[in-house]
């Protein structure tokens, strides 16, 4: 009588073939995921820029509704926060645009004593220049200047 031998595992060729396929897949997949931190910082900075524009527009609407469009003034946000205004837009200070944003988790705001005043907000943990600068309007009928610097993200 003949005895039958059953295969008990994979052959060496099959194992090498699987390892080669996994290596090829890794060679294509790894470069796509290596630079995700830079893309995440850029997306975060872009979201911050949008938040600055929205906060500026919303507080400008409140200033128009309450007649606070002079050279200086204040408006009160929903949560009771007082926001310093310049020409109907948030001032470029911690008590202006930074107060309008109210929650800067993940960002560091630095006031700049330039003319007109401005605030530079950096994405925390980003190397180099990954910032958005908000510059208050310098005259009536001007709008704030919001400038991203995303080169260092």
Tab-separated table of C-alpha atoms in Angstrom:
chain	number	residue	atom	x	y	z
A	1	UNK	CA	0.000	0.000	0.000
A	2	UNK	CA	1.137	3.482	-0.777
A	3	UNK	CA	1.132	6.135	1.918
A	4	UNK	CA	0.073	9.654	1.064
A	5	UNK	CA	2.184	12.570	2.186
A	6	UNK	CA	0.299	15.791	2.951
A	7	UNK	CA	1.941	19.151	2.599
A	8	UNK	CA	2.420	20.578	6.092
A	9	UNK	CA	3.282	24.229	5.271
A	10	UNK	CA	4.464	26.675	2.664
A	11	UNK	CA	7.435	26.087	0.463
A	12	UNK	CA	10.398	28.419	0.561
A	13	UNK	CA	9.523	29.777	-2.878
A	14	UNK	CA	6.002	30.709	-1.752
A	15	UNK	CA	7.336	32.526	1.316
A	16	UNK	CA	9.909	34.446	-0.727
A	17	UNK	CA	7.219	35.387	-3.238
A	18	UNK	CA	4.966	36.797	-0.469
A	19	UNK	CA	7.864	38.759	1.040
A	20	UNK	CA	8.713	40.244	-2.376
A	21	UNK	CA	5.090	41.334	-2.899
A	22	UNK	CA	4.969	42.928	0.570
A	23	UNK	CA	8.239	44.732	-0.156
A	24	UNK	CA	6.879	46.148	-3.408
A	25	UNK	CA	3.698	47.332	-1.688
A	26	UNK	CA	5.730	48.955	1.104
A	27	UNK	CA	7.941	50.736	-1.433
A	28	UNK	CA	4.861	52.437	-2.895
A	29	UNK	CA	2.960	53.039	0.344
A	30	UNK	CA	5.679	54.410	2.664
A	31	UNK	CA	6.530	57.562	0.645
A	32	UNK	CA	2.862	58.538	0.615
A	33	UNK	CA	2.667	58.530	4.422
A	34	UNK	CA	6.107	59.873	5.334
A	35	UNK	CA	5.235	63.579	4.944
A	36	UNK	CA	1.817	63.553	6.586
A	37	UNK	CA	2.935	65.822	9.444
A	38	UNK	CA	3.808	68.646	7.052
A	39	UNK	CA	0.501	68.260	5.262
A	40	UNK	CA	-1.330	68.242	8.600
A	41	UNK	CA	0.411	71.466	9.700
A	42	UNK	CA	-0.432	73.131	6.375
A	43	UNK	CA	-4.066	72.059	6.712
A	44	UNK	CA	-4.107	73.370	10.284
A	45	UNK	CA	-2.683	76.725	9.162
A	46	UNK	CA	-5.240	76.924	6.338
A	47	UNK	CA	-8.020	76.223	8.840
A	48	UNK	CA	-6.643	78.973	11.084
A	49	UNK	CA	-6.640	81.401	8.161
A	50	UNK	CA	-10.290	80.572	7.502
A	51	UNK	CA	-11.079	81.031	11.192
A	52	UNK	CA	-9.386	84.451	11.187
A	53	UNK	CA	-11.382	85.526	8.138
A	54	UNK	CA	-14.639	84.258	9.670
A	55	UNK	CA	-13.987	85.872	13.067
A	56	UNK	CA	-13.106	89.147	11.371
A	57	UNK	CA	-16.251	89.084	9.196
A	58	UNK	CA	-18.553	88.124	12.071
A	59	UNK	CA	-17.246	90.798	14.408
A	60	UNK	CA	-17.411	93.315	11.551
A	61	UNK	CA	-21.095	92.438	11.126
A	62	UNK	CA	-21.667	93.000	14.854
A	63	UNK	CA	-19.774	96.308	14.633
A	64	UNK	CA	-21.961	97.440	11.742
A	65	UNK	CA	-25.125	96.429	13.594
A	66	UNK	CA	-24.070	98.275	16.763
A	67	UNK	CA	-22.521	101.317	15.064
A	68	UNK	CA	-18.948	100.577	16.198
A	69	UNK	CA	-17.256	101.490	12.916
A	70	UNK	CA	-15.164	104.402	14.181
A	71	UNK	CA	-11.414	104.512	14.644
A	72	UNK	CA	-11.800	102.633	17.943
A	73	UNK	CA	-14.549	100.815	19.780
A	74	UNK	CA	-15.561	97.510	21.279
A	75	UNK	CA	-18.152	94.845	20.629
A	76	UNK	CA	-19.291	92.014	22.836
A	77	UNK	CA	-19.278	88.474	21.472
A	78	UNK	CA	-21.891	85.835	22.278
A	79	UNK	CA	-19.929	84.447	25.207
A	80	UNK	CA	-19.547	87.898	26.759
A	81	UNK	CA	-16.014	88.460	25.502
A	82	UNK	CA	-15.222	92.109	24.790
A	83	UNK	CA	-13.380	92.567	21.501
A	84	UNK	CA	-11.409	95.731	20.715
A	85	UNK	CA	-12.281	97.105	17.295
A	86	UNK	CA	-10.461	99.386	14.846
A	87	UNK	CA	-12.409	100.859	11.914
A	88	UNK	CA	-15.117	98.213	12.348
A	89	UNK	CA	-12.779	95.203	12.439
A	90	UNK	CA	-10.994	93.423	15.302
A	91	UNK	CA	-7.806	95.135	16.430
A	92	UNK	CA	-4.505	93.385	15.729
A	93	UNK	CA	-3.993	92.663	19.421
A	94	UNK	CA	-4.625	89.983	22.016
A	95	UNK	CA	-7.820	91.799	23.043
A	96	UNK	CA	-8.862	92.137	19.398
A	97	UNK	CA	-8.613	89.293	16.911
A	98	UNK	CA	-7.193	86.803	19.413
A	99	UNK	CA	-10.159	87.465	21.715
A	100	UNK	CA	-12.499	87.071	18.721
A	101	UNK	CA	-11.046	83.612	18.123
A	102	UNK	CA	-11.331	82.842	21.873
A	103	UNK	CA	-9.769	79.377	21.624
A	104	UNK	CA	-6.261	79.068	20.223
A	105	UNK	CA	-5.449	75.480	21.201
A	106	UNK	CA	-2.504	74.337	19.105
A	107	UNK	CA	-1.436	77.876	18.155
A	108	UNK	CA	0.797	80.557	19.660
A	109	UNK	CA	-0.191	84.200	19.132
A	110	UNK	CA	2.438	86.956	19.190
A	111	UNK	CA	1.467	90.638	19.067
A	112	UNK	CA	3.579	92.826	16.785
A	113	UNK	CA	3.897	96.522	17.665
A	114	UNK	CA	4.059	97.540	14.023
A	115	UNK	CA	2.049	100.285	12.333
A	116	UNK	CA	-0.705	99.210	12.082
A	117	UNK	CA	-0.550	96.631	14.867
A	118	UNK	CA	-0.725	92.990	13.907
A	119	UNK	CA	-0.783	89.523	15.422
A	120	UNK	CA	1.249	86.607	14.101
A	121	UNK	CA	-0.205	83.218	14.953
A	122	UNK	CA	2.070	80.192	14.580
A	123	UNK	CA	1.088	76.531	14.413
A	124	UNK	CA	2.605	74.917	17.518
A	125	UNK	CA	5.336	72.378	16.776
A	126	UNK	CA	5.887	73.577	13.233
A	127	UNK	CA	9.486	74.264	12.289
A	128	UNK	CA	10.256	77.618	10.710
A	129	UNK	CA	7.590	79.879	9.325
A	130	UNK	CA	4.186	78.221	9.499
A	131	UNK	CA	2.211	81.313	10.450
A	132	UNK	CA	-0.751	83.497	9.662
A	133	UNK	CA	-0.431	87.253	10.213
A	134	UNK	CA	-3.495	89.402	10.907
A	135	UNK	CA	-2.938	93.134	10.400
A	136	UNK	CA	-5.708	95.472	11.514
A	137	UNK	CA	-7.067	98.055	9.046
A	138	UNK	CA	-5.116	101.318	9.074
A	139	UNK	CA	-7.917	103.613	7.913
A	140	UNK	CA	-11.673	103.796	7.542
A	141	UNK	CA	-13.066	101.610	4.752
A	142	UNK	CA	-9.948	99.403	4.830
A	143	UNK	CA	-10.135	95.700	5.549
A	144	UNK	CA	-7.733	93.653	7.645
A	145	UNK	CA	-4.798	92.060	5.887
A	146	UNK	CA	-4.584	88.302	6.557
A	147	UNK	CA	-1.363	86.835	5.209
A	148	UNK	CA	-0.380	83.149	5.413
A	149	UNK	CA	3.283	82.103	5.469
A	150	UNK	CA	3.117	78.350	4.942
A	151	UNK	CA	6.640	77.720	3.659
A	152	UNK	CA	7.842	76.231	6.921
A	153	UNK	CA	4.948	73.876	7.520
